[in-house]
Amino acid sequence: MFKYLKRPLLMAARSTVRSLSGSAATTSITSSGGGSLIEVNKALNGWEHKLKDAGVRDTEFNLKCIVSHVLQRKFNTVPDDFAQLKFNAEQLADFERFCEARCARMPLQHIIGEWDFMDITLKTAPTVFIPRPETEEFVRLVIENYKNVKHVDMLEVGCGSGAMSLSMLHALPQVDATAIERSKAATALAWENAKLLGLHQRFKVHNHTMEEDKYMPEELKDKQYDLIISNPPYVKTDEFQYLHPEVVVYENLNALDGGSDGLRVARLVFELACRHLRPGGKLWLELGNEHPPLVKTIMHLQYQGRLTFVDSYFDQYKRERFVQLEKV
Amino acid sequence: MLMLRTLARPLSSNLCRLASTAHLDYSRYPTLQESDIEENLMRGSGPGGQAVNKTNNCVFLRHLPTGITVKCHLHRLASKNRIEARKILLDKLDVHLNGDHSIAAQMKQLDQKKSTERKRRQGKLQEMKKNWQSRERTEDEDATIKN
């Protein structure tokens, strides 16, 4: 994983060399043969400031995550004041490297190599989209709707790290999941996460990019599903200018770009659903802020007799972003 | 949105310790109505969702009828802190509404009972030891006198 830190570190070196005036290591390590320890609170000295200067918010939280990761301890077992915690020389070096990377706006989740999603912890990897908290609410909603269903053949379009499918599989033993994903890195990561979580028996991921007239890969062209879920890229092209560096530099724009109205990829999913959802089967989508009413209109205008708009739902921030459609 | 059924019992390490002997009375334990809670969920203004990767894990709850507040940032994930905060709020409500009959108070009483019982037993043991030792000494003394 460390080889991926070279680029952000170079960027950090170039852009922050002035702010790191003097020696970078303001902490001194007495090398008296055999591990000398440095207090975490001493090692932290100055980093909160540097992070803030680099434009990072929630600095205390970021630092606690990094400290926990370096000490290989669970976040909720580390005291907020880091009392009595110490780094050895190697840990100190890691800590400073991770802080530098964070100053270069590398996402926290990429630095610590993992992130939680509902009741599971997923491995993260550079360029692969990091699951958002809104998506947890989305999955909770879907689970609620399917927890009493005997058996579910599910398809996920654009699974990324595997967050949605794997948390569904973890919660509901009656679900079998297939996923398609355009990014090779994400496909590999999703499979790795499935194995790490012991869910690989019920999960298959195929590296495939949807296009008109080739919505599914060859091996899945005749498959039908009870449920299709997707959090397709839905950011509008003209919103890209507002994206933070964590998102625009380190995550994959393919995972975000929804074209001019944000629904370019969703439209491909509608077509896929028409061909691969069983009658009565459902399509659940997580989309952007203003999309549900647009989707309702599109269904009425273009999908009569094929797909119907069932309902829309709000995320935990009270934004209407989730929709449920049904195959006629 | 949240499954409040799962919050019926408080999360407490003490509970695990007392599990075998606990006869806790939950009959007065309060339930939480989501409509009574005000929650801060800060995702900031702006689009949210895919466009943003902010990591705000802190959850504030305010119980409107009583004014009790809870702040929780124990876990990395805000969704976990939302659940944890509700558990803490339930415990606080319990103490506020039920005082001596709250689960916390009951556990404290059980703890004290255990500790006084332990002290009583230790005291008894010490007494028995002393009696045995003095008996042994007098037997020895008798033995040496005879010889």
Coordinates of C-alpha atoms in Angstrom, one line a residue:
Chain A
M1 CA 0.0 0.0 0.0
F2 CA 2.9 2.4 0.7
K3 CA 3.9 2.6 -2.9
Y4 CA 0.6 4.5 -3.5
L5 CA 1.7 7.2 -1.1
K6 CA 4.6 8.3 -3.3
R7 CA 2.6 10.6 -5.5
P8 CA 0.7 12.4 -2.8
L9 CA 3.9 12.6 -0.8
L10 CA 5.6 14.3 -3.8
M11 CA 2.6 16.7 -4.0
A12 CA 2.8 17.3 -0.3
A13 CA 6.6 18.0 -0.5
R14 CA 6.1 20.5 -3.3
S15 CA 3.2 22.3 -1.8
T16 CA 4.0 22.2 1.9
V17 CA 7.7 22.6 1.9
R18 CA 7.4 26.2 3.1
S19 CA 5.0 25.4 5.9
L20 CA 7.3 22.7 7.1
S21 CA 10.0 25.2 7.9
G22 CA 13.0 23.7 9.6
S23 CA 13.3 20.1 10.3
A24 CA 10.3 18.0 9.6
A25 CA 10.9 15.9 12.6
T26 CA 10.3 18.3 15.5
T27 CA 10.3 15.4 17.9
S28 CA 13.6 13.9 18.9
I29 CA 14.2 10.3 19.3
T30 CA 17.0 9.3 21.6
S31 CA 18.5 6.3 19.9
S32 CA 19.8 4.4 22.9
G33 CA 20.0 1.0 21.3
G34 CA 16.7 -0.8 21.2
G35 CA 13.2 0.9 20.8
S36 CA 12.9 4.2 22.5
L37 CA 9.3 5.3 22.8
I38 CA 7.8 8.7 22.1
E39 CA 4.6 9.9 23.6
V40 CA 1.8 10.2 21.0
N41 CA 0.8 13.6 22.3
K42 CA 4.4 14.8 21.6
A43 CA 4.3 13.2 18.2
L44 CA 1.0 15.0 17.5
N45 CA 2.6 18.4 18.1
G46 CA 1.9 20.7 15.2
W47 CA 0.0 18.3 13.0
E48 CA -3.4 19.7 13.8
H49 CA -2.3 23.0 12.5
K50 CA -0.7 21.5 9.4
L51 CA -3.9 19.6 8.6
K52 CA -6.0 22.7 9.1
D53 CA -3.7 24.7 6.9
A54 CA -4.0 22.1 4.2
G55 CA -7.8 22.5 4.3
V56 CA -8.7 19.4 6.2
R57 CA -11.7 19.6 8.5
D58 CA -12.5 17.4 11.5
T59 CA -8.8 17.3 12.3
E60 CA -9.2 15.7 15.8
F61 CA -11.1 12.9 14.2
N62 CA -8.6 12.4 11.5
L63 CA -5.7 12.3 13.9
K64 CA -7.4 9.8 16.2
C65 CA -8.1 7.6 13.2
I66 CA -4.5 7.7 12.1
V67 CA -3.2 7.1 15.6
S68 CA -5.5 4.2 16.1
H69 CA -4.4 2.7 12.8
V70 CA -0.7 3.1 13.6
L71 CA -1.1 1.5 17.0
Q72 CA -3.3 -1.2 15.4
R73 CA -6.1 -0.6 17.9
K74 CA -9.8 -0.2 17.4
F75 CA -10.9 3.4 17.2
N76 CA -13.3 3.1 20.1
T77 CA -10.6 1.7 22.4
V78 CA -8.2 4.7 22.1
P79 CA -8.8 7.5 24.6
D80 CA -9.5 11.0 23.2
D81 CA -6.6 12.4 25.0
F82 CA -4.2 9.6 23.9
A83 CA -3.2 9.3 27.6
Q84 CA -0.2 7.0 28.1
L85 CA 0.1 6.0 24.5
K86 CA 3.4 5.8 22.8
F87 CA 4.9 5.2 19.4
N88 CA 8.1 3.3 18.7
A89 CA 10.4 4.6 16.0
E90 CA 8.7 2.7 13.2
Q91 CA 5.2 3.7 14.3
L92 CA 6.3 7.3 14.5
A93 CA 7.6 7.2 11.0
D94 CA 4.3 5.7 9.8
F95 CA 2.4 8.3 11.7
E96 CA 4.2 11.1 10.1
R97 CA 3.9 9.6 6.6
F98 CA 0.2 9.2 7.1
C99 CA -0.2 12.8 8.3
E100 CA 1.7 14.0 5.3
A101 CA -0.5 12.1 3.0
R102 CA -3.6 13.5 4.7
C103 CA -2.1 17.0 4.3
A104 CA -1.9 16.2 0.6
R105 CA -5.7 15.5 0.9
M106 CA -5.5 11.8 0.5
P107 CA -8.8 10.5 1.8
L108 CA -8.5 9.2 5.4
Q109 CA -10.2 6.0 4.4
H110 CA -7.5 5.3 1.8
I111 CA -4.7 6.1 4.3
I112 CA -5.9 3.7 6.9
G113 CA -6.7 1.1 4.3
E114 CA -10.2 0.2 5.6
W115 CA -13.5 1.7 6.4
D116 CA -16.7 0.6 8.1
F117 CA -20.0 0.3 6.4
M118 CA -23.0 -0.7 8.5
D119 CA -21.9 -3.9 10.4
I120 CA -19.0 -4.8 8.2
T121 CA -15.5 -3.4 7.7
L122 CA -14.2 -3.1 4.1
K123 CA -10.8 -2.9 2.7
T124 CA -10.2 0.3 0.7
A125 CA -7.9 1.0 -2.2
P126 CA -6.6 4.0 -4.1
T127 CA -9.0 5.1 -6.9
V128 CA -11.9 3.0 -5.6
F129 CA -14.9 4.9 -4.5
I130 CA -15.4 5.1 -0.7
P131 CA -18.9 4.3 0.5
R132 CA -20.8 7.3 1.8
P133 CA -23.0 7.3 4.9
E134 CA -26.2 8.0 2.9
T135 CA -25.7 4.7 1.2
E136 CA -25.9 2.9 4.6
E137 CA -29.5 4.4 5.0
F138 CA -30.2 3.2 1.5
V139 CA -29.1 -0.4 2.2
R140 CA -31.0 -0.3 5.5
L141 CA -34.2 0.5 3.6
V142 CA -33.7 -2.3 1.1
I143 CA -32.9 -4.8 3.8
E144 CA -36.1 -3.8 5.6
N145 CA -38.0 -4.5 2.5
Y146 CA -36.5 -7.9 1.8
K147 CA -35.8 -9.4 5.3
N148 CA -39.0 -11.6 5.1
V149 CA -38.5 -12.7 1.5
K150 CA -37.6 -16.4 1.2
H151 CA -35.0 -16.1 -1.5
V152 CA -33.6 -13.2 -3.4
D153 CA -31.5 -13.2 -6.6
M154 CA -29.9 -9.8 -6.5
L155 CA -27.9 -7.8 -9.0
E156 CA -25.8 -4.8 -8.1
V157 CA -24.8 -2.4 -10.9
G158 CA -21.5 -0.6 -10.1
C159 CA -20.5 -2.3 -6.8
G160 CA -17.3 -0.4 -6.2
S161 CA -15.6 -1.9 -3.1
G162 CA -18.6 -4.2 -2.6
A163 CA -20.2 -2.2 0.2
M164 CA -23.9 -2.6 -0.7
S165 CA -23.9 -6.2 -1.9
L166 CA -21.7 -7.4 1.0
S167 CA -23.7 -5.7 3.7
M168 CA -26.9 -7.1 2.2
L169 CA -25.3 -10.6 2.1
H170 CA -24.1 -10.1 5.7
A171 CA -27.6 -9.1 6.9
L172 CA -29.7 -11.5 4.9
P173 CA -28.6 -15.1 4.4
Q174 CA -31.3 -15.7 1.8
V175 CA -29.7 -13.3 -0.8
D176 CA -27.4 -14.4 -3.6
A177 CA -25.6 -11.4 -5.2
T178 CA -24.1 -10.8 -8.6
A179 CA -22.4 -7.5 -9.4
I180 CA -21.0 -5.8 -12.4
E181 CA -18.3 -3.1 -12.1
R182 CA -16.4 -1.2 -14.8
S183 CA -13.2 -0.6 -12.8
K184 CA -10.7 -3.4 -12.7
A185 CA -9.3 -2.2 -9.4
A186 CA -12.8 -2.1 -7.8
T187 CA -13.7 -5.5 -9.2
A188 CA -10.6 -7.0 -7.6
L189 CA -11.2 -5.1 -4.3
A190 CA -14.9 -6.2 -4.2
W191 CA -13.8 -9.8 -4.6
E192 CA -11.1 -9.5 -2.0
N193 CA -13.6 -8.0 0.5
A194 CA -16.1 -10.8 -0.2
K195 CA -13.4 -13.3 0.7
L196 CA -12.3 -11.4 3.8
L197 CA -15.9 -11.3 5.0
G198 CA -16.5 -15.0 4.2
L199 CA -19.3 -14.0 1.8
H200 CA -17.7 -15.1 -1.5
Q201 CA -19.9 -18.2 -1.7
R202 CA -22.9 -16.0 -2.4
F203 CA -21.1 -13.2 -4.3
K204 CA -19.8 -13.0 -7.9
V205 CA -18.4 -9.9 -9.5
H206 CA -17.9 -9.3 -13.2
N207 CA -15.7 -6.6 -14.7
H208 CA -18.0 -5.0 -17.3
T209 CA -18.8 -1.5 -18.5
M210 CA -22.5 -1.0 -19.5
E211 CA -23.2 0.4 -22.9
E212 CA -26.2 0.6 -25.2
D213 CA -27.0 -2.9 -26.5
K214 CA -24.4 -4.4 -24.2
Y215 CA -25.8 -3.8 -20.7
M216 CA -24.5 -7.1 -19.3
P217 CA -21.4 -9.2 -19.9
E218 CA -21.8 -12.2 -22.2
E219 CA -22.0 -14.7 -19.4
L220 CA -24.9 -12.9 -17.8
K221 CA -26.9 -12.1 -20.9
D222 CA -29.8 -14.4 -20.1
K223 CA -29.9 -13.9 -16.4
Q224 CA -33.0 -12.6 -14.5
Y225 CA -33.1 -11.1 -11.1
D226 CA -35.7 -10.4 -8.3
L227 CA -33.9 -7.3 -7.2
I228 CA -31.5 -4.8 -8.8
I229 CA -29.8 -2.2 -6.6
S230 CA -27.5 0.5 -7.8
N231 CA -25.8 3.7 -6.6
P232 CA -24.8 4.8 -10.1
P233 CA -22.6 7.9 -10.7
Y234 CA -25.0 10.8 -10.4
V235 CA -22.9 13.9 -10.0
K236 CA -23.7 16.5 -12.7
T237 CA -20.7 17.5 -14.9
D238 CA -21.0 21.1 -13.9
E239 CA -20.8 20.2 -10.2
F240 CA -17.3 18.8 -10.6
Q241 CA -15.8 22.2 -9.9
Y242 CA -17.1 22.0 -6.4
L243 CA -15.6 18.6 -5.5
H244 CA -13.0 18.5 -2.9
P245 CA -9.5 17.2 -3.7
E246 CA -10.2 14.0 -1.7
V247 CA -12.9 13.2 -4.2
V248 CA -11.6 14.6 -7.5
V249 CA -8.0 13.6 -7.2
Y250 CA -8.1 10.3 -5.4
E251 CA -11.4 8.7 -6.3
N252 CA -12.4 7.7 -9.8
L253 CA -14.4 10.3 -11.8
N254 CA -16.0 7.4 -13.6
A255 CA -17.7 6.6 -10.2
L256 CA -19.1 10.0 -10.1
D257 CA -19.9 11.3 -13.6
G258 CA -23.5 11.3 -14.3
G259 CA -23.3 13.6 -17.3
S260 CA -25.1 16.9 -17.7
D261 CA -28.3 16.0 -15.7
G262 CA -26.6 13.4 -13.5
L263 CA -28.8 10.6 -14.9
R264 CA -26.7 9.3 -17.8
V265 CA -25.7 6.1 -16.1
A266 CA -29.1 5.7 -14.4
R267 CA -30.7 5.6 -17.8
L268 CA -28.5 2.6 -18.8
V269 CA -29.6 0.9 -15.6
F270 CA -33.3 1.5 -16.5
E271 CA -32.7 -0.3 -19.8
L272 CA -30.8 -3.1 -18.0
A273 CA -33.7 -3.5 -15.6
C274 CA -36.2 -3.9 -18.4
R275 CA -34.2 -6.8 -19.7
H276 CA -33.1 -8.5 -16.5
L277 CA -35.7 -8.0 -13.9
R278 CA -38.4 -10.6 -13.4
P279 CA -42.0 -9.3 -13.5
G280 CA -42.8 -7.8 -10.2
G281 CA -39.0 -7.5 -9.5
K282 CA -37.7 -4.2 -8.0
L283 CA -35.1 -1.7 -9.0
W284 CA -33.8 0.4 -6.1
L285 CA -31.6 3.4 -6.9
E286 CA -29.6 5.9 -4.8
L287 CA -29.5 9.1 -6.7
G288 CA -28.8 12.8 -6.2
N289 CA -30.9 15.6 -4.7
E290 CA -33.3 16.5 -7.4
H291 CA -33.5 13.3 -9.2
P292 CA -36.6 11.4 -7.8
P293 CA -39.2 13.7 -9.5
L294 CA -37.2 13.5 -12.7
V295 CA -37.1 9.7 -12.5
K296 CA -40.9 9.6 -11.9
T297 CA -41.4 11.7 -15.1
I298 CA -39.1 9.6 -17.1
M299 CA -41.0 6.5 -16.1
H300 CA -44.3 8.0 -17.1
L301 CA -43.0 9.3 -20.4
Q302 CA -40.8 6.5 -21.6
Y303 CA -41.3 3.3 -19.6
Q304 CA -45.1 2.8 -19.7
G305 CA -45.8 -0.9 -19.5
R306 CA -42.2 -1.7 -18.6
L307 CA -41.2 0.0 -15.4
T308 CA -43.4 1.8 -12.8
F309 CA -42.4 4.3 -10.2
V310 CA -43.3 2.9 -6.8
D311 CA -42.0 5.4 -4.3
S312 CA -39.2 7.7 -3.3
Y313 CA -37.5 8.0 0.1
F314 CA -35.4 10.4 2.2
D315 CA -31.9 9.8 3.5
Q316 CA -30.9 10.6 7.1
Y317 CA -30.2 14.2 6.1
K318 CA -33.7 14.6 5.0
R319 CA -32.9 14.7 1.3
E320 CA -35.1 12.9 -1.1
R321 CA -32.6 10.6 -2.9
F322 CA -33.8 7.0 -3.0
V323 CA -36.3 5.5 -5.5
Q324 CA -38.0 2.2 -5.9
L325 CA -39.2 1.1 -9.4
E326 CA -41.0 -2.1 -10.3
K327 CA -40.8 -4.2 -13.4
V328 CA -44.3 -4.5 -15.0
Chain B
M1 CA -35.7 4.6 10.5
L2 CA -33.8 3.1 13.4
M3 CA -34.8 -0.2 15.1
L4 CA -35.6 0.9 18.6
R5 CA -36.5 -2.5 19.6
T6 CA -32.9 -3.4 19.8
L7 CA -32.3 -0.7 22.3
A8 CA -34.5 -2.3 25.0
R9 CA -31.5 -3.1 27.1
P10 CA -28.7 -0.7 27.9
L11 CA -25.2 -1.4 26.7
S12 CA -23.2 -1.8 29.8
S13 CA -20.1 -3.9 30.6
N14 CA -21.4 -4.1 34.2
L15 CA -24.4 -6.0 32.9
C16 CA -22.1 -8.7 31.5
R17 CA -20.4 -9.0 34.9
L18 CA -23.7 -9.3 36.8
A19 CA -25.3 -11.5 34.1
S20 CA -25.4 -14.6 36.2
T21 CA -26.9 -13.1 39.4
A22 CA -28.8 -10.1 37.9
H23 CA -32.5 -9.9 38.7
L24 CA -32.9 -6.5 37.2
D25 CA -36.3 -5.0 37.1
Y26 CA -36.9 -3.4 33.6
S27 CA -40.6 -2.8 34.2
R28 CA -40.0 1.0 34.6
Y29 CA -37.3 1.2 31.8
P30 CA -38.3 4.0 29.4
T31 CA -38.9 3.7 25.6
L32 CA -37.6 6.2 23.2
Q33 CA -39.9 8.0 20.7
E34 CA -38.1 9.2 17.6
S35 CA -40.5 12.2 17.6
D36 CA -39.1 13.3 21.0
I37 CA -35.6 13.4 19.8
E38 CA -33.8 16.2 18.0
E39 CA -30.7 15.0 16.3
N40 CA -27.9 17.1 14.7
L41 CA -26.9 15.4 11.5
M42 CA -24.4 17.6 9.9
R43 CA -23.5 16.9 6.4
G44 CA -23.2 20.6 5.7
S45 CA -25.1 22.5 3.0
G46 CA -24.5 21.5 -0.5
P47 CA -25.1 18.3 -2.4
G48 CA -23.8 15.7 0.0
G49 CA -23.8 12.1 -1.2
Q50 CA -21.2 11.1 -3.8
A51 CA -19.9 14.6 -4.2
V52 CA -18.6 14.8 -0.7
N53 CA -16.2 12.7 1.5
K54 CA -16.5 14.4 4.8
T55 CA -16.0 12.3 7.9
N56 CA -18.2 13.8 10.6
N57 CA -18.8 11.0 13.2
C58 CA -20.2 13.1 16.1
V59 CA -23.8 12.8 17.0
F60 CA -25.7 15.1 19.3
L61 CA -29.1 14.2 20.6
R62 CA -31.6 16.3 22.6
H63 CA -34.6 14.7 24.3
L64 CA -37.2 17.4 23.8
P65 CA -39.6 16.6 26.7
T66 CA -36.8 16.6 29.3
G67 CA -34.0 18.6 27.8
I68 CA -31.5 15.8 28.4
T69 CA -28.6 15.9 25.9
V70 CA -26.1 13.3 24.7
K71 CA -23.0 13.7 22.7
C72 CA -21.4 10.6 21.2
H73 CA -18.2 10.2 19.1
L74 CA -17.1 6.8 20.4
H75 CA -17.1 5.1 17.0
R76 CA -15.6 5.9 13.6
L77 CA -19.0 5.8 11.9
A78 CA -21.8 8.3 12.6
S79 CA -24.4 5.5 12.0
K80 CA -22.9 3.5 14.9
N81 CA -22.8 6.7 17.1
R82 CA -26.4 7.3 16.4
I83 CA -27.3 3.9 17.9
E84 CA -24.8 4.3 20.8
A85 CA -26.1 7.8 21.6
R86 CA -29.7 6.5 21.8
K87 CA -28.6 3.8 24.3
I88 CA -26.9 6.4 26.4
L89 CA -29.9 8.6 26.2
L90 CA -32.2 5.8 27.3
D91 CA -29.9 5.1 30.3
K92 CA -29.9 8.9 31.2
L93 CA -33.7 9.0 30.8
D94 CA -34.0 6.0 33.1
V95 CA -32.1 7.6 35.8
H96 CA -33.9 10.9 35.4
L97 CA -37.4 9.3 35.5
N98 CA -36.8 6.4 37.8
G99 CA -34.1 7.5 40.2
D100 CA -33.5 4.7 42.7
H101 CA -35.4 2.3 40.5
S102 CA -33.3 2.9 37.4
I103 CA -31.2 0.1 36.1
A104 CA -28.0 1.9 37.0
A105 CA -29.2 2.3 40.6
Q106 CA -30.2 -1.3 40.8
M107 CA -26.8 -2.5 39.5
K108 CA -25.1 -0.2 42.1
Q109 CA -27.2 -1.8 44.8
L110 CA -26.4 -5.3 43.6
D111 CA -22.7 -4.3 43.5
Q112 CA -22.8 -3.0 47.0
K113 CA -24.6 -6.1 48.2
K114 CA -22.0 -8.3 46.6
S115 CA -19.2 -6.3 48.2
T116 CA -20.6 -6.3 51.7
E117 CA -21.3 -10.1 51.3
R118 CA -17.7 -10.6 50.2
K119 CA -16.4 -8.6 53.2
R120 CA -18.6 -10.5 55.6
R121 CA -17.3 -13.8 54.2
Q122 CA -13.7 -12.6 54.4
G123 CA -14.3 -11.5 58.0
K124 CA -15.7 -14.9 58.9
L125 CA -12.8 -16.6 57.2
Q126 CA -10.3 -14.5 59.1
E127 CA -12.0 -15.3 62.4
M128 CA -11.9 -19.0 61.6
K129 CA -8.2 -18.8 60.8
K130 CA -7.5 -17.0 64.0
N131 CA -9.4 -19.5 66.1
W132 CA -7.6 -22.4 64.4
Q133 CA -4.2 -20.8 64.9
S134 CA -4.8 -20.1 68.6
R135 CA -6.0 -23.7 69.0
E136 CA -2.9 -25.0 67.4
R137 CA -0.7 -22.8 69.6
T138 CA -2.3 -24.0 72.8
E139 CA -2.0 -27.7 71.7
D140 CA 1.7 -27.1 71.0
E141 CA 2.1 -25.5 74.4
D142 CA 0.3 -28.4 76.0
A143 CA 2.5 -30.9 74.1
T144 CA 5.8 -29.2 75.1
I145 CA 4.7 -29.0 78.8
K146 CA 4.0 -32.7 78.8
N147 CA 7.4 -33.4 77.4

